[in-house]
Amino acid sequence: MYSEPQHQRRLSNPHALFSSGIYDSQPRSTIPDTVTLCFDQLKNEVQKLVDEDHAHRLHTRNLESDLNVYKNAYARVEEECQRLSRVKFECEKQAAELQGCNEEVLRQNEDLKLQLKGHRITVLIDGDGTIFEDQLIAQGQAGGHTAAKQLSESITQYLTQANGTYQYQIRVYVFLNKRGLADTLGRAGFSAAKARFDDFMMGFNLAAERFIMVDVGSAKEAADAKIKALLEDELKLPQTEKIIFAGCHDNGYATTLRSQITAGFKDRLILLQGYTDMAAGMSDLNLPYFSIPDLFMSKKLVVATSNSIAGPTLAPPILPALPTSQVPGLDPEAPIEFQSPAQQAFEALPFASIGAEISAARSPPASYSSAVQTRAPKPKRAITPELDSSGSTSSSDDDEAIITNVRASLTGARPRRLNPNVPLSKQKPPPCTLFYLSNCKHGADCKYGHDYELTNEHYDEIRVNAKKSPCPSKNKGEMCLWGEDCCYGHHCPLTTKCHFFKQNRCKFIGADMHKEQKVQSTEMM
């Protein structure tokens, strides 16, 4: 319970002051002073309480005022937060709309770039080895139009399946030896194709603005050089999306394509297969490829000759050379010309060709792709193989001395004897490799000896040295018609130990010509 202070109780009951004895002990004259003092104290205390209450009230009002300020500020902040939330929502909505618009713009930009780019496709065709079907050529201009249309449609169909539907800009370049190809078609029995070949080229060139068939002439490797240069230039263009290469028959292109693959252009290269059999070096590139049925010949052109033989003659009989006037039924002024697949395949070798001018009626090599690029031999001494272990084909004999001795050897009526003190390749003239191992087509005009008395050891020596020179067909990555019976080498004698191969100086450049062979022939042992 609340207890009232004692002095208040006394003040409320003045009689108690007297009854309590407070004033009993004081004189009567001092009592008013004491009362006054008590009232003053009480007054001061009350005033103090009033002041404190006033201060508390003032402080409370200040706090209430501050609280209102904070409440108002908080309300304003809350309103601002709500407004900002609404703004944020609107911004996010606009950002999403802008993102969608940006993606649409980017898509349209990419589409525009693709439209401007036009998907440039370049097609390079070696026409000497990727030969259009004879039925198309025989149709003349109509066949050229048909070939161009079939080529364009087939390429577009392949690219659509591989990359999608776009507006492809196809450029086609065909390089060939027109005269050589036309003549070979005629000798192969396609006389109608030969007669209409010019019209076919015209029809192909008129079929589309970017379709070009070019006659590069009979210069050796002319088509190869132009195709390689154009391949390099097209790959450097950023506009070029794909290059379709139609030269799978020639292993010589493998090195060029591999260098471009190493440079990072593999995804741009596609092979267009002509012949059914692709060159070994080309298949090792692991590039995508496709073929177009009934557009290109699936087999190489093979020209049959009436003088073809079943196989190379490895050891012909030793007969004395007779003047042409003693051979019945022959014109003494007409050169004797022997034609065989062996000499056709080997004529590109230095020692298989001599300086005599070859007539235009000569049968071509078995493979047309090598025939159209074979130059007529120049009137100078060909090189015979040395008999050393390196298989070198150099010789330092004087040309005039050789020619003089050759003419003398061809007019003698009896076999010539070898000089036992001179190596076989240093004889004057050296024995003719093709004459003793196969057939020499040059006859009396040959610069090399056809009338030596040779023993079996000499034949073995010639065979061994012939194996040190590469077979032209195998060196180009093509199939040799003679197989293991070929008198020239299908493999480097030094195989994996050949230091010339490591220096890129070995004559054996065909695929797999330096691999270790499980079975070595007796000539090479």
XYZ file of C-alpha atoms in Angstrom:
525
model
C 0.000 0.000 0.000
C 0.954 3.551 -0.614
C 2.379 5.224 2.502
C 2.041 8.942 2.722
C 5.219 10.704 3.773
C 5.329 11.676 7.381
C 5.863 15.363 6.795
C 2.869 15.413 4.495
C 0.764 13.778 7.117
C 1.902 16.389 9.540
C 1.149 19.197 7.148
C -2.288 17.849 6.401
C -3.021 17.745 10.089
C -1.489 20.821 11.720
C -2.757 19.759 15.055
C -0.599 16.756 14.824
C 2.440 18.995 14.862
C 1.535 20.147 18.208
C 0.317 16.804 19.450
C 3.414 15.100 18.248
C 5.509 17.258 20.332
C 7.514 18.828 17.565
C 6.583 22.196 18.743
C 6.396 21.168 22.359
C 10.051 21.470 22.761
C 10.241 24.761 20.877
C 9.285 28.092 22.136
C 5.988 29.501 21.011
C 7.733 32.318 19.163
C 9.622 29.985 16.768
C 6.683 27.903 15.615
C 5.668 30.175 12.699
C 9.190 30.144 11.363
C 9.270 26.404 11.393
C 5.985 26.174 9.559
C 7.182 28.639 7.006
C 10.335 26.644 6.504
C 8.368 23.432 5.982
C 6.082 25.116 3.501
C 9.062 26.502 1.628
C 10.620 23.076 1.436
C 7.370 21.592 0.319
C 6.970 24.316 -2.225
C 10.414 23.710 -3.594
C 9.793 20.019 -3.881
C 6.489 20.570 -5.608
C 8.090 23.055 -7.941
C 10.807 20.602 -8.649
C 8.273 17.920 -9.433
C 6.367 20.315 -11.650
C 9.562 21.258 -13.505
C 10.513 17.643 -13.944
C 7.047 16.806 -15.184
C 7.210 19.708 -17.596
C 10.608 18.535 -18.820
C 9.302 15.022 -19.224
C 6.309 16.238 -21.109
C 8.510 18.369 -23.337
C 10.837 15.447 -23.977
C 7.850 13.249 -24.723
C 6.540 15.791 -27.206
C 9.972 15.960 -28.833
C 10.112 12.206 -29.042
C 6.637 12.093 -30.486
C 7.643 14.738 -33.000
C 10.755 12.790 -33.946
C 8.698 9.641 -34.161
C 6.302 11.320 -36.513
C 9.218 12.522 -38.591
C 10.600 8.996 -38.782
C 7.190 7.601 -39.511
C 6.733 10.073 -42.323
C 10.210 9.337 -43.636
C 9.574 5.626 -43.446
C 6.272 6.061 -45.223
C 7.967 8.066 -47.937
C 10.730 5.456 -48.226
C 8.174 2.705 -48.402
C 6.313 4.567 -51.103
C 9.590 5.107 -52.968
C 10.390 1.416 -52.639
C 7.035 0.521 -54.037
C 7.547 2.981 -56.872
C 11.017 1.620 -57.545
C 9.639 -1.900 -57.487
C 7.140 -0.907 -60.107
C 9.911 0.782 -62.104
C 12.090 -2.292 -61.718
C 9.306 -4.505 -62.948
C 8.774 -2.238 -65.937
C 12.521 -2.169 -66.611
C 12.768 -5.926 -66.418
C 9.831 -6.211 -68.749
C 11.409 -3.766 -71.171
C 14.771 -5.543 -70.836
C 13.145 -8.839 -71.735
C 11.482 -7.196 -74.705
C 14.794 -5.604 -75.732
C 16.553 -8.947 -75.347
C 14.025 -10.529 -77.632
C 14.419 -7.673 -80.085
C 18.203 -7.968 -79.837
C 18.086 -11.677 -80.552
C 15.807 -11.032 -83.495
C 18.172 -8.340 -84.779
C 21.136 -10.664 -84.385
C 19.290 -13.413 -86.200
C 18.358 -11.048 -88.982
C 21.948 -9.819 -89.069
C 23.233 -13.373 -89.400
C 20.670 -14.061 -92.088
C 21.761 -10.912 -93.871
C 25.401 -11.940 -93.597
C 24.565 -15.353 -94.963
C 22.637 -13.740 -97.791
C 25.504 -11.387 -98.519
C 28.005 -14.212 -98.183
C 25.982 -16.341 -100.546
C 27.648 -19.601 -99.466
C 30.429 -19.444 -102.051
C 31.273 -22.951 -103.264
C 34.296 -23.488 -105.525
C 34.608 -26.702 -107.543
C 38.049 -27.578 -108.971
C 38.130 -30.399 -111.535
C 41.198 -31.945 -113.148
C 39.597 -32.787 -116.474
C 42.514 -34.973 -117.569
C 41.697 -37.529 -114.885
C 38.113 -36.726 -113.936
C 36.606 -37.249 -117.392
C 32.958 -36.656 -118.228
C 31.025 -39.627 -119.594
C 31.516 -40.183 -123.319
C 27.733 -40.247 -123.860
C 27.493 -36.676 -122.561
C 30.439 -35.501 -124.657
C 28.958 -37.131 -127.768
C 25.818 -34.980 -127.347
C 27.787 -31.796 -128.003
C 26.343 -28.575 -126.580
C 23.303 -30.363 -125.194
C 25.598 -32.755 -123.371
C 27.561 -29.814 -121.957
C 24.345 -28.248 -120.658
C 23.268 -31.574 -119.161
C 26.643 -32.156 -117.505
C 26.669 -28.675 -115.965
C 23.092 -29.031 -114.705
C 23.715 -32.481 -113.243
C 26.904 -31.274 -111.578
C 25.190 -28.225 -110.055
C 22.133 -30.135 -108.835
C 24.185 -32.959 -107.316
C 26.489 -30.556 -105.471
C 23.523 -28.548 -104.164
C 21.808 -31.725 -103.002
C 24.926 -32.932 -101.186
C 25.513 -29.567 -99.485
C 21.851 -29.281 -98.490
C 21.969 -32.663 -96.778
C 25.256 -31.806 -95.056
C 24.817 -28.108 -94.150
C 21.177 -27.179 -94.693
C 19.200 -25.271 -97.290
C 20.907 -22.065 -98.390
C 21.465 -20.047 -101.536
C 24.690 -21.669 -102.730
C 26.837 -19.810 -105.254
C 28.672 -22.543 -107.149
C 31.783 -21.793 -109.194
C 33.177 -24.595 -111.343
C 36.640 -24.628 -112.921
C 37.592 -27.527 -115.211
C 41.188 -27.634 -116.494
C 42.180 -30.112 -119.207
C 44.299 -30.735 -122.297
C 41.586 -30.538 -124.950
C 43.582 -31.915 -127.863
C 45.161 -34.705 -125.856
C 41.869 -35.769 -124.292
C 39.978 -35.648 -127.592
C 42.647 -37.688 -129.385
C 42.710 -40.259 -126.604
C 38.920 -40.564 -126.680
C 39.174 -41.278 -130.389
C 41.899 -43.895 -129.936
C 39.875 -45.474 -127.136
C 36.978 -46.002 -129.526
C 34.828 -42.994 -128.595
C 34.922 -41.345 -132.019
C 31.601 -39.540 -131.511
C 32.877 -38.000 -128.284
C 36.057 -36.883 -130.035
C 34.105 -35.269 -132.884
C 31.773 -33.317 -130.545
C 34.289 -32.426 -127.834
C 34.535 -28.734 -128.823
C 30.750 -28.435 -128.827
C 30.595 -30.114 -125.424
C 33.043 -27.573 -123.983
C 31.034 -24.712 -125.460
C 27.785 -26.063 -124.025
C 29.347 -26.484 -120.587
C 30.718 -22.924 -120.585
C 27.383 -21.494 -121.744
C 25.377 -23.412 -119.135
C 26.141 -20.941 -116.329
C 28.133 -17.759 -115.851
C 30.399 -19.301 -113.233
C 31.007 -22.606 -115.039
C 34.341 -22.516 -116.859
C 36.071 -25.300 -118.803
C 39.595 -24.263 -119.820
C 42.041 -25.815 -122.281
C 45.496 -25.556 -120.650
C 47.356 -27.125 -123.559
C 49.756 -30.041 -123.609
C 52.348 -28.628 -121.196
C 53.295 -31.127 -118.513
C 51.408 -30.656 -115.231
C 49.716 -27.513 -116.623
C 46.334 -28.435 -115.161
C 47.957 -29.401 -111.851
C 49.697 -26.048 -111.510
C 46.554 -24.026 -112.175
C 44.424 -26.141 -109.853
C 46.950 -25.899 -107.016
C 47.263 -22.123 -107.417
C 43.494 -21.628 -107.516
C 43.045 -23.939 -104.529
C 45.432 -21.861 -102.439
C 43.846 -18.561 -103.489
C 40.284 -19.719 -102.840
C 41.114 -21.063 -99.394
C 42.507 -17.675 -98.380
C 39.239 -15.925 -99.240
C 36.944 -15.611 -96.193
C 33.931 -15.736 -98.526
C 34.757 -19.281 -99.628
C 32.733 -21.737 -97.558
C 33.631 -25.027 -99.263
C 36.016 -26.224 -101.957
C 35.012 -29.383 -103.791
C 38.128 -30.972 -105.252
C 37.834 -33.433 -108.147
C 41.324 -34.835 -108.606
C 41.181 -38.048 -106.593
C 42.905 -40.023 -109.363
C 46.254 -38.251 -108.917
C 48.273 -38.960 -105.788
C 50.331 -35.850 -106.551
C 47.569 -33.655 -105.149
C 47.746 -35.378 -101.756
C 50.753 -33.346 -100.610
C 49.095 -30.050 -101.546
C 45.850 -30.958 -99.799
C 47.666 -32.193 -96.699
C 49.525 -28.891 -96.375
C 46.194 -27.041 -96.539
C 44.751 -29.383 -93.918
C 47.718 -28.624 -91.674
C 47.061 -24.904 -92.195
C 43.578 -25.367 -90.692
C 41.383 -25.589 -93.799
C 40.235 -29.196 -93.428
C 36.630 -28.219 -92.707
C 36.460 -26.431 -96.069
C 37.642 -29.338 -98.233
C 35.414 -31.964 -99.876
C 36.515 -34.567 -102.419
C 34.489 -35.312 -105.553
C 35.291 -38.836 -106.693
C 35.537 -39.588 -110.401
C 37.093 -43.019 -110.809
C 35.805 -45.833 -108.634
C 39.311 -46.378 -107.248
C 40.739 -43.411 -105.376
C 44.504 -42.862 -105.197
C 45.984 -44.226 -101.975
C 47.367 -40.890 -100.832
C 44.003 -39.192 -101.299
C 42.081 -41.731 -99.240
C 44.569 -41.273 -96.389
C 43.528 -37.624 -96.015
C 40.255 -38.618 -94.288
C 38.300 -35.886 -96.060
C 34.556 -36.142 -96.749
C 33.836 -37.257 -100.288
C 30.953 -38.056 -102.597
C 30.414 -39.159 -106.190
C 27.932 -38.267 -108.927
C 26.633 -41.318 -110.825
C 26.632 -41.215 -114.631
C 28.536 -37.922 -114.769
C 32.190 -38.990 -114.818
C 33.871 -42.098 -116.183
C 34.294 -44.657 -113.412
C 37.327 -46.319 -115.026
C 40.492 -44.945 -116.550
C 40.710 -44.688 -120.308
C 42.659 -47.664 -121.647
C 43.801 -47.541 -125.241
C 44.152 -51.036 -126.712
C 46.971 -51.504 -129.222
C 47.464 -54.215 -131.817
C 51.003 -54.803 -130.597
C 50.061 -55.402 -126.974
C 51.807 -58.299 -125.297
C 50.843 -60.455 -122.378
C 53.804 -59.508 -120.243
C 57.243 -57.881 -120.367
C 60.008 -59.787 -122.067
C 62.651 -60.222 -119.415
C 65.313 -61.980 -121.493
C 64.978 -61.435 -125.224
C 67.207 -63.450 -127.550
C 70.497 -61.946 -128.615
C 70.283 -61.220 -132.326
C 72.555 -59.145 -134.520
C 71.207 -55.768 -135.506
C 70.346 -55.562 -139.196
C 69.991 -52.445 -141.305
C 66.397 -51.591 -142.044
C 67.007 -52.143 -145.721
C 67.571 -55.853 -145.044
C 64.192 -56.316 -143.376
C 61.655 -57.339 -146.013
C 58.457 -55.321 -146.327
C 59.766 -52.195 -144.553
C 60.641 -48.801 -145.954
C 64.341 -48.131 -145.291
C 63.536 -44.498 -144.508
C 60.711 -45.305 -142.066
C 61.751 -45.705 -138.412
C 60.809 -48.980 -136.755
C 58.445 -48.307 -133.877
C 57.505 -50.975 -131.343
C 54.376 -50.305 -129.319
C 53.607 -52.105 -126.097
C 51.933 -51.272 -122.789
C 55.317 -51.549 -121.097
C 56.950 -48.820 -123.147
C 53.775 -46.770 -122.961
C 53.897 -46.865 -119.173
C 57.651 -46.286 -118.978
C 58.160 -43.606 -121.590
C 58.078 -40.854 -118.961
C 61.338 -42.133 -117.437
C 64.535 -40.378 -118.579
C 66.225 -43.521 -119.817
C 63.032 -44.812 -121.421
C 62.846 -41.773 -123.738
C 65.442 -40.545 -126.187
C 65.885 -37.532 -128.379
C 64.190 -38.786 -131.525
C 60.977 -37.032 -132.458
C 57.952 -39.247 -131.707
C 55.240 -39.335 -134.345
C 51.704 -38.185 -133.513
C 50.289 -41.594 -134.347
C 52.083 -43.209 -131.397
C 49.834 -45.086 -129.002
C 49.461 -43.251 -125.665
C 50.273 -44.637 -122.212
C 47.732 -46.957 -120.626
C 46.524 -44.199 -118.303
C 45.251 -41.099 -120.069
C 45.869 -38.830 -117.086
C 49.609 -39.355 -117.578
C 49.444 -39.357 -121.371
C 47.978 -35.908 -121.885
C 50.690 -34.346 -119.733
C 53.680 -36.093 -121.349
C 55.879 -33.783 -123.365
C 57.519 -34.841 -126.579
C 61.146 -35.682 -125.675
C 63.740 -33.082 -126.466
C 66.641 -33.921 -128.786
C 69.235 -34.631 -126.144
C 70.791 -37.673 -124.570
C 68.651 -39.464 -122.046
C 70.152 -40.672 -118.799
C 70.869 -44.290 -118.033
C 70.879 -45.763 -114.533
C 74.164 -46.172 -112.755
C 75.119 -49.508 -111.223
C 75.884 -48.216 -107.727
C 73.845 -48.954 -104.622
C 72.152 -45.562 -104.543
C 70.341 -46.101 -107.797
C 71.587 -42.793 -109.200
C 70.654 -42.046 -112.778
C 73.515 -39.658 -113.559
C 76.172 -40.230 -116.204
C 79.027 -38.109 -117.491
C 79.474 -39.640 -120.965
C 79.717 -37.239 -123.827
C 76.558 -37.037 -125.992
C 78.321 -36.832 -129.293
C 80.548 -39.807 -128.530
C 77.508 -41.865 -127.586
C 75.595 -40.943 -130.727
C 78.608 -41.780 -132.879
C 79.041 -45.157 -131.230
C 75.304 -45.847 -131.456
C 75.263 -45.274 -135.168
C 78.307 -47.497 -135.531
C 76.720 -50.240 -133.467
C 73.557 -50.222 -135.555
C 75.398 -50.683 -138.837
C 77.444 -53.676 -137.742
C 76.418 -57.112 -138.879
C 77.539 -58.957 -135.779
C 76.979 -58.559 -132.023
C 79.098 -56.064 -130.150
C 81.262 -57.247 -127.294
C 81.337 -55.484 -123.963
C 84.484 -53.858 -122.662
C 85.179 -55.917 -119.529
C 87.143 -53.042 -117.950
C 84.197 -50.619 -118.099
C 81.003 -50.861 -116.008
C 77.887 -51.819 -117.891
C 76.387 -48.329 -117.631
C 79.638 -46.739 -118.886
C 79.790 -48.673 -122.146
C 79.713 -46.549 -125.292
C 76.818 -46.619 -125.892
C 75.264 -48.135 -122.744
C 72.969 -51.131 -123.303
C 69.325 -50.144 -123.822
C 67.323 -51.122 -120.743
C 63.983 -51.418 -122.534
C 65.433 -53.369 -125.447
C 66.849 -56.100 -123.238
C 64.027 -56.193 -120.660
C 60.995 -55.379 -122.826
C 60.719 -53.670 -126.217
C 62.337 -50.439 -127.347
C 60.093 -48.473 -129.668
C 62.901 -46.345 -131.107
C 64.588 -49.112 -133.056
C 67.490 -47.844 -135.179
C 67.079 -44.310 -133.807
C 67.780 -45.407 -130.224
C 70.874 -43.840 -128.684
C 71.607 -46.944 -126.662
C 73.042 -50.250 -127.710
C 70.810 -53.040 -129.005
C 73.572 -55.348 -130.277
C 75.644 -56.305 -127.239
C 76.474 -59.893 -126.409
C 75.067 -60.195 -122.894
C 75.282 -63.073 -120.496
C 72.701 -64.034 -117.902
C 74.720 -62.077 -115.349
C 74.449 -58.974 -117.517
C 70.680 -59.410 -117.764
C 70.496 -59.764 -113.979
C 72.570 -56.627 -113.579
C 70.290 -54.651 -115.908
C 67.206 -55.924 -114.071
C 68.671 -54.972 -110.694
C 69.511 -51.473 -111.916
C 66.085 -51.041 -113.506
C 64.537 -51.805 -110.115
C 66.459 -48.834 -108.721
C 64.315 -46.502 -110.824
C 60.651 -45.939 -109.849
C 57.763 -47.224 -111.908
C 55.975 -44.155 -113.363
C 52.506 -45.492 -112.601
C 53.284 -46.404 -108.975
C 55.122 -43.126 -108.536
C 51.868 -41.321 -109.378
C 49.831 -43.479 -107.024
C 48.229 -45.337 -109.921
C 47.910 -49.054 -110.561
C 50.710 -50.610 -112.594
C 49.384 -52.835 -115.380
C 52.349 -55.193 -115.035
C 52.178 -55.741 -111.293
C 55.104 -57.722 -109.920
C 56.323 -58.412 -113.479
C 57.146 -54.734 -113.984
C 60.839 -54.290 -114.752
C 60.973 -51.028 -112.774
C 60.895 -50.574 -109.011
C 57.656 -50.473 -107.063
C 59.543 -49.898 -103.801
C 62.668 -47.979 -102.882
C 65.614 -50.412 -102.515
C 66.569 -48.725 -99.230
C 62.966 -48.856 -97.889
C 62.827 -47.290 -94.415
C 66.580 -46.637 -94.335
C 66.526 -44.248 -97.292
C 68.166 -40.992 -96.223
C 67.196 -39.345 -99.505
C 63.520 -39.817 -98.575
C 64.051 -37.995 -95.291
C 65.522 -35.094 -97.288
C 62.661 -35.176 -99.855
C 65.177 -36.035 -102.576
C 64.311 -39.659 -103.278
C 62.944 -40.491 -106.752
C 60.443 -42.923 -105.195
C 57.634 -40.529 -104.245
C 54.588 -42.779 -104.547
C 52.549 -43.887 -101.557
C 53.965 -46.793 -99.518
C 57.086 -46.985 -101.705
C 59.309 -46.734 -98.606
C 57.531 -49.245 -96.394
C 59.393 -52.352 -95.306
C 58.431 -55.270 -97.539
C 57.874 -58.674 -96.014
C 59.046 -60.515 -99.107
C 61.881 -59.118 -101.174
C 62.422 -60.197 -104.764
C 65.614 -62.007 -105.639
C 66.777 -59.099 -107.732
C 66.631 -56.808 -104.742
C 68.220 -59.169 -102.202
